[in-house]
Amino acid sequence: MILKGKKGLIVGVANAKSIAYGIAEACHAQGAQMAFTYLNDALKKRVEPIAEEFGSKFVYELDVNNPAHLDGLADRIKKDLGEIDFVVHAVAYAPKEALEGEFVNTTKEAFDIAMGTSVYSLLSLTRAVLPVLKEGGSVLTLTYLGGPKFVPHYNVMGVAKAALESSVRYLAHDLGAKNIRVNAISAGPIKTLAASGIGDFRMILRYNEVNSPLKRNVTTEDVGNSAMYLLSDLASGVTGEVHYVDCGYNIMGMGDVATDAEGNTILAWDAK
Ligand SMILES: NC(=O)c1ccc[n+]([C@@H]2O[C@H](COP(=O)([O-])OP(=O)(O)OC[C@H]3O[C@@H](n4cnc5c(N)ncnc54)[C@H](O)[C@@H]3O)[C@@H](O)[C@H]2O)c1
């Protein structure tokens, strides 16, 4: 058991389709003990049974935009678990109207909400748990290819993910002095609650499936297993990284699927 004796905090479970659920599942299978958070009362009743499923009765309310929630976090963790070895930040939000239409029309309000909830929260959460995070500990966040590259409809969330990936590098430097590692997984598209806010998400899923080297989409189990590795001592020399778990989609310079002169879908290498 790779995480036997390790303890962690999982932020970002909304339901059993959440990427954070897949991560918790993999960590639980490898012996980790975990505390969970929920955003609001509506989600509390979903997160509590999930925590129970993973043998935990430690469930805290945490809106990353609420300083009072962050202030009390380290004390609650200390009381329930003592010091912890890892933290998972699987949080993102942008107003739905900012995830369709043209990026040029993004409002200042939507921009600030997306950056605050999806980027600044990695800093504020990390700072909040630092007093109880052990030397040798690990912080992990979730990002997407729409950060470094253009992806249709991802808009302001792409800009937020680019800032998140940069934040990972700056945090990795700062926390390196304490032997704490900070990494990101760039997951391929998965149908979750957050993803349902993105315009034409079904098209994105299908496009990734047909154009990735593995010819399928990733699952929360795929992401969970890779996350478990990055959270564990197996990755003791890895920090500041963005690790792609996307069936290889990000390596493609050109897709497999194209259209011929008549508009029929064909394999790109059959194009005349
Ligand atoms: N689903 C995908 O295709 C995909 C791909 C790559 C990266 N990601 C990233 O993975 C992470 C998890 O998303 P998911 O796809 O599992 O969706 P999800 O909806 O299951 O999880 C998003 C979580 O963010 C939480 N959240 C939103 N606002 C919050 C706030 N103010 N305070 C605390 N929590 C808040 C929600 O409660 C929810 O638990 C996100 O960062 C997302 O951008 C998702």
Short mmCIF file of C-alpha atoms and ligand atoms in Angstrom, two decimals:
data_model
loop_
_atom_site.label_atom_id
_atom_site.label_comp_id
_atom_site.label_asym_id
_atom_site.label_seq_id
_atom_site.Cartn_x
_atom_site.Cartn_y
_atom_site.Cartn_z
CA MET A 1 0.00 0.00 0.00
CA ILE A 2 1.71 3.10 -1.34
CA LEU A 3 -0.09 5.65 0.89
CA LYS A 4 -0.30 3.56 4.07
CA GLY A 5 -0.03 5.88 7.08
CA LYS A 6 -0.48 9.00 4.91
CA LYS A 7 -3.19 11.58 5.54
CA GLY A 8 -4.64 14.18 3.22
CA LEU A 9 -7.29 16.80 2.52
CA ILE A 10 -9.45 16.50 -0.60
CA VAL A 11 -11.06 19.74 -1.81
CA GLY A 12 -13.41 19.55 -4.79
CA VAL A 13 -15.70 16.54 -4.45
CA ALA A 14 -19.19 17.46 -5.67
CA ASN A 15 -20.38 13.95 -6.50
CA ALA A 16 -19.10 10.52 -7.59
CA LYS A 17 -18.33 11.88 -11.07
CA SER A 18 -15.89 14.48 -9.72
CA ILE A 19 -12.21 14.11 -10.56
CA ALA A 20 -11.56 14.60 -6.83
CA TYR A 21 -13.68 11.49 -6.19
CA GLY A 22 -11.43 9.47 -8.53
CA ILE A 23 -8.38 10.79 -6.69
CA ALA A 24 -9.86 9.96 -3.28
CA GLU A 25 -10.77 6.48 -4.53
CA ALA A 26 -7.19 5.77 -5.66
CA CYS A 27 -5.70 7.21 -2.45
CA HIS A 28 -8.11 5.20 -0.30
CA ALA A 29 -7.21 2.00 -2.18
CA GLN A 30 -3.55 2.70 -1.31
CA GLY A 31 -4.26 3.15 2.41
CA ALA A 32 -4.60 6.94 2.82
CA GLN A 33 -6.79 8.51 5.48
CA MET A 34 -8.58 11.66 4.27
CA ALA A 35 -10.71 14.63 5.25
CA PHE A 36 -13.10 16.16 2.71
CA THR A 37 -14.69 19.55 2.12
CA TYR A 38 -17.98 20.63 0.59
CA LEU A 39 -18.87 23.97 -0.96
CA ASN A 40 -22.35 24.50 0.46
CA ASP A 41 -25.30 22.80 2.16
CA ALA A 42 -26.65 21.50 -1.14
CA LEU A 43 -23.41 19.55 -1.69
CA LYS A 44 -22.96 18.53 1.96
CA LYS A 45 -25.44 15.69 1.60
CA ARG A 46 -23.54 14.38 -1.41
CA VAL A 47 -20.06 14.68 0.10
CA GLU A 48 -20.84 13.14 3.51
CA PRO A 49 -21.74 9.66 2.16
CA ILE A 50 -18.70 9.81 -0.14
CA ALA A 51 -16.43 10.56 2.83
CA GLU A 52 -18.05 7.65 4.64
CA GLU A 53 -17.44 5.39 1.64
CA PHE A 54 -13.74 6.19 2.06
CA GLY A 55 -13.83 5.55 5.82
CA SER A 56 -13.82 9.23 6.85
CA LYS A 57 -16.10 11.17 9.17
CA PHE A 58 -14.15 14.41 8.68
CA VAL A 59 -16.11 16.71 6.40
CA TYR A 60 -15.72 20.50 6.52
CA GLU A 61 -17.58 23.35 4.87
CA LEU A 62 -15.16 25.24 2.61
CA ASP A 63 -15.94 27.98 0.16
CA VAL A 64 -12.48 29.00 -1.04
CA ASN A 65 -13.74 32.58 -1.38
CA ASN A 66 -14.69 32.72 2.30
CA PRO A 67 -11.67 33.75 4.41
CA ALA A 68 -13.37 32.56 7.63
CA HIS A 69 -13.58 29.00 6.22
CA LEU A 70 -9.89 29.05 5.31
CA ASP A 71 -8.89 30.56 8.67
CA GLY A 72 -10.39 27.70 10.64
CA LEU A 73 -9.17 24.91 8.38
CA ALA A 74 -5.73 24.10 9.86
CA ASP A 75 -7.15 23.90 13.40
CA ARG A 76 -9.90 21.50 12.34
CA ILE A 77 -7.44 19.31 10.47
CA LYS A 78 -5.05 19.33 13.43
CA LYS A 79 -7.83 18.29 15.79
CA ASP A 80 -9.13 15.48 13.54
CA LEU A 81 -6.06 14.16 11.74
CA GLY A 82 -3.00 15.87 13.20
CA GLU A 83 -0.47 16.77 10.52
CA ILE A 84 -1.24 15.83 6.91
CA ASP A 85 0.87 14.66 3.99
CA PHE A 86 -1.11 15.92 0.99
CA VAL A 87 -3.73 18.35 -0.28
CA VAL A 88 -5.79 18.07 -3.45
CA HIS A 89 -7.15 21.28 -4.98
CA ALA A 90 -9.79 20.31 -7.58
CA VAL A 91 -11.70 23.59 -7.69
CA ALA A 92 -12.69 25.79 -10.60
CA TYR A 93 -15.56 28.08 -11.45
CA ALA A 94 -16.46 30.65 -14.09
CA PRO A 95 -19.90 32.10 -14.82
CA LYS A 96 -21.59 30.02 -17.53
CA GLU A 97 -22.00 32.97 -19.91
CA ALA A 98 -18.20 33.37 -19.95
CA LEU A 99 -17.79 29.79 -21.26
CA GLU A 100 -19.66 30.33 -24.51
CA GLY A 101 -19.41 32.93 -27.23
CA GLU A 102 -16.29 34.96 -27.83
CA PHE A 103 -13.51 35.46 -25.28
CA VAL A 104 -13.25 39.11 -26.29
CA ASN A 105 -16.62 39.70 -24.64
CA THR A 106 -15.58 38.40 -21.19
CA THR A 107 -16.69 40.85 -18.51
CA LYS A 108 -14.36 42.10 -15.77
CA GLU A 109 -16.69 40.52 -13.23
CA ALA A 110 -16.55 37.07 -14.87
CA PHE A 111 -12.76 37.38 -15.26
CA ASP A 112 -12.30 38.21 -11.57
CA ILE A 113 -14.62 35.41 -10.43
CA ALA A 114 -12.82 32.82 -12.59
CA MET A 115 -9.36 33.93 -11.47
CA GLY A 116 -10.29 34.22 -7.79
CA THR A 117 -12.05 30.89 -7.47
CA SER A 118 -9.89 28.85 -9.84
CA VAL A 119 -6.39 30.33 -9.36
CA TYR A 120 -6.03 32.43 -6.22
CA SER A 121 -7.70 29.63 -4.27
CA LEU A 122 -4.65 27.40 -4.85
CA LEU A 123 -2.50 29.97 -3.04
CA SER A 124 -4.98 30.68 -0.26
CA LEU A 125 -5.73 26.99 0.33
CA THR A 126 -2.04 26.07 0.35
CA ARG A 127 -1.29 28.89 2.80
CA ALA A 128 -4.20 27.85 5.02
CA VAL A 129 -2.99 24.26 5.37
CA LEU A 130 0.76 24.98 5.57
CA PRO A 131 0.79 24.96 9.40
CA VAL A 132 -0.35 21.30 9.33
CA LEU A 133 1.36 20.16 6.12
CA LYS A 134 4.32 17.86 6.85
CA GLU A 135 7.78 18.25 5.44
CA GLY A 136 7.89 15.98 2.42
CA GLY A 137 4.23 16.79 1.73
CA SER A 138 2.55 17.21 -1.64
CA VAL A 139 0.03 19.66 -3.12
CA LEU A 140 -1.83 18.79 -6.32
CA THR A 141 -4.14 20.84 -8.53
CA LEU A 142 -6.07 20.11 -11.73
CA THR A 143 -5.59 21.96 -14.98
CA TYR A 144 -6.54 21.61 -18.64
CA LEU A 145 -4.97 22.00 -22.09
CA GLY A 146 -7.17 25.08 -22.62
CA GLY A 147 -4.55 26.93 -20.50
CA PRO A 148 -1.48 26.69 -22.72
CA LYS A 149 -3.48 26.28 -25.99
CA PHE A 150 -6.73 27.50 -27.54
CA VAL A 151 -9.72 25.19 -26.98
CA PRO A 152 -13.16 26.30 -28.23
CA HIS A 153 -15.42 27.79 -25.52
CA TYR A 154 -12.84 27.42 -22.74
CA ASN A 155 -12.28 31.19 -22.89
CA VAL A 156 -11.62 32.81 -19.51
CA MET A 157 -11.09 29.40 -17.91
CA GLY A 158 -8.16 28.89 -20.30
CA VAL A 159 -6.59 32.11 -19.06
CA ALA A 160 -7.24 30.97 -15.48
CA LYS A 161 -5.60 27.58 -16.13
CA ALA A 162 -2.53 29.29 -17.64
CA ALA A 163 -2.25 31.37 -14.46
CA LEU A 164 -2.84 28.26 -12.34
CA GLU A 165 -0.01 26.39 -14.08
CA SER A 166 2.30 29.36 -13.53
CA SER A 167 1.21 29.49 -9.88
CA VAL A 168 2.22 25.83 -9.54
CA ARG A 169 5.77 26.75 -10.57
CA TYR A 170 6.02 29.73 -8.21
CA LEU A 171 4.54 27.77 -5.30
CA ALA A 172 6.84 24.83 -6.06
CA HIS A 173 9.79 27.17 -5.69
CA ASP A 174 8.57 28.72 -2.41
CA LEU A 175 7.53 25.48 -0.78
CA GLY A 176 10.56 23.58 -2.05
CA ALA A 177 12.50 25.12 0.82
CA LYS A 178 10.20 23.16 3.16
CA ASN A 179 10.51 20.01 1.03
CA ILE A 180 6.86 20.34 -0.01
CA ARG A 181 6.08 19.54 -3.66
CA VAL A 182 3.46 21.26 -5.83
CA ASN A 183 2.26 19.73 -9.10
CA ALA A 184 -0.67 19.81 -11.51
CA ILE A 185 -2.37 17.14 -13.54
CA SER A 186 -3.67 18.31 -16.89
CA ALA A 187 -6.62 15.99 -17.34
CA GLY A 188 -8.33 15.22 -20.63
CA PRO A 189 -12.02 16.13 -20.82
CA ILE A 190 -14.35 14.21 -18.48
CA LYS A 191 -18.10 14.70 -18.15
CA THR A 192 -18.44 16.24 -14.67
CA LEU A 193 -20.63 18.94 -13.14
CA ALA A 194 -18.02 21.65 -13.83
CA ALA A 195 -17.55 20.47 -17.42
CA SER A 196 -21.28 20.68 -18.10
CA GLY A 197 -20.91 24.48 -17.97
CA ILE A 198 -18.64 24.47 -21.02
CA GLY A 199 -20.32 25.06 -24.38
CA ASP A 200 -20.41 22.08 -26.81
CA PHE A 201 -18.65 19.84 -24.26
CA ARG A 202 -19.93 16.73 -26.08
CA MET A 203 -18.06 17.85 -29.18
CA ILE A 204 -14.87 18.36 -27.15
CA LEU A 205 -15.21 14.84 -25.71
CA ARG A 206 -15.75 13.27 -29.13
CA TYR A 207 -12.91 15.24 -30.72
CA ASN A 208 -10.47 14.12 -28.01
CA GLU A 209 -11.62 10.53 -28.30
CA VAL A 210 -11.04 10.26 -32.04
CA ASN A 211 -7.85 12.32 -32.11
CA SER A 212 -5.91 11.06 -29.08
CA PRO A 213 -3.26 8.34 -29.54
CA LEU A 214 -5.13 5.98 -27.18
CA LYS A 215 -8.42 6.58 -29.08
CA ARG A 216 -10.49 7.04 -25.95
CA ASN A 217 -11.22 9.62 -23.27
CA VAL A 218 -9.68 9.47 -19.82
CA THR A 219 -11.68 8.36 -16.79
CA THR A 220 -11.59 9.64 -13.22
CA GLU A 221 -9.80 6.36 -12.41
CA ASP A 222 -7.00 7.22 -14.87
CA VAL A 223 -6.58 10.65 -13.29
CA GLY A 224 -6.94 9.25 -9.77
CA ASN A 225 -4.12 6.73 -10.23
CA SER A 226 -1.72 9.34 -11.63
CA ALA A 227 -2.69 11.74 -8.84
CA MET A 228 -2.02 9.05 -6.25
CA TYR A 229 1.51 8.68 -7.65
CA LEU A 230 2.16 12.46 -7.53
CA LEU A 231 0.83 12.65 -3.96
CA SER A 232 2.98 9.72 -2.82
CA ASP A 233 6.68 9.40 -2.01
CA LEU A 234 7.10 7.65 -5.38
CA ALA A 235 7.16 11.19 -6.84
CA SER A 236 9.54 12.56 -4.17
CA GLY A 237 11.75 14.20 -6.81
CA VAL A 238 8.91 15.72 -8.86
CA THR A 239 7.74 19.30 -8.31
CA GLY A 240 6.48 22.25 -10.36
CA GLU A 241 5.28 19.86 -13.08
CA VAL A 242 2.19 19.83 -15.25
CA HIS A 243 1.63 16.13 -15.88
CA TYR A 244 -0.74 15.29 -18.76
CA VAL A 245 -3.27 12.52 -18.16
CA ASP A 246 -5.19 12.85 -21.41
CA CYS A 247 -4.67 9.64 -23.44
CA GLY A 248 -1.84 11.53 -25.15
CA TYR A 249 -4.05 14.12 -26.85
CA ASN A 250 -1.64 16.99 -26.07
CA ILE A 251 1.18 15.51 -28.20
CA MET A 252 -0.84 15.72 -31.42
CA GLY A 253 0.33 18.46 -33.77
CA MET A 254 -2.38 17.45 -36.23
CA GLY A 255 -5.59 15.49 -35.67
CA ASP A 256 -6.40 12.12 -37.26
CA VAL A 257 -9.76 13.31 -38.58
CA ALA A 258 -10.22 15.71 -41.50
CA THR A 259 -12.79 16.45 -44.21
CA ASP A 260 -12.32 15.85 -47.92
CA ALA A 261 -13.22 18.33 -50.68
CA GLU A 262 -16.88 17.14 -50.55
CA GLY A 263 -17.06 17.69 -46.79
CA ASN A 264 -16.99 13.98 -45.86
CA THR A 265 -15.20 12.96 -42.67
CA ILE A 266 -12.06 11.02 -43.48
CA LEU A 267 -8.77 10.04 -41.89
CA ALA A 268 -6.33 12.93 -42.38
CA TRP A 269 -3.70 10.74 -44.06
CA ASP A 270 -6.25 9.66 -46.71
CA ALA A 271 -6.81 13.32 -47.76
CA LYS A 272 -6.10 14.01 -51.43
N1 LIG B 1 -13.87 17.67 -16.20
C1 LIG B 1 -12.90 18.00 -17.04
O1 LIG B 1 -12.99 17.79 -18.25
C2 LIG B 1 -11.63 18.61 -16.51
C3 LIG B 1 -10.46 18.54 -17.30
C4 LIG B 1 -9.29 19.11 -16.81
C5 LIG B 1 -9.30 19.75 -15.56
N2 LIG B 1 -10.45 19.79 -14.83
C6 LIG B 1 -10.41 20.47 -13.52
O2 LIG B 1 -10.64 19.53 -12.51
C7 LIG B 1 -11.08 20.23 -11.35
C8 LIG B 1 -12.30 19.52 -10.77
O3 LIG B 1 -13.41 19.66 -11.64
P1 LIG B 1 -14.35 18.44 -12.06
O4 LIG B 1 -14.33 18.36 -13.53
O5 LIG B 1 -14.08 17.25 -11.25
O6 LIG B 1 -15.81 19.03 -11.73
P2 LIG B 1 -16.67 19.02 -10.38
O7 LIG B 1 -17.82 19.93 -10.65
O8 LIG B 1 -16.98 17.66 -9.96
O9 LIG B 1 -15.69 19.69 -9.32
C9 LIG B 1 -15.50 21.09 -9.21
C10 LIG B 1 -15.51 21.38 -7.74
O10 LIG B 1 -15.21 22.76 -7.49
C11 LIG B 1 -15.94 23.10 -6.33
N3 LIG B 1 -16.03 24.54 -6.18
C12 LIG B 1 -16.50 25.46 -7.06
N4 LIG B 1 -16.46 26.68 -6.49
C13 LIG B 1 -15.94 26.53 -5.24
C14 LIG B 1 -15.66 27.40 -4.17
N5 LIG B 1 -15.92 28.71 -4.23
N6 LIG B 1 -15.13 26.89 -3.02
C15 LIG B 1 -14.88 25.57 -2.91
N7 LIG B 1 -15.14 24.68 -3.89
C16 LIG B 1 -15.66 25.16 -5.03
C17 LIG B 1 -17.29 22.45 -6.55
O11 LIG B 1 -18.01 22.34 -5.36
C18 LIG B 1 -16.86 21.09 -7.09
O12 LIG B 1 -16.70 20.18 -6.04
C19 LIG B 1 -11.35 21.67 -11.81
O13 LIG B 1 -10.23 22.47 -11.50
C20 LIG B 1 -11.47 21.52 -13.31
O14 LIG B 1 -11.17 22.71 -14.02
C21 LIG B 1 -11.60 19.23 -15.27
#
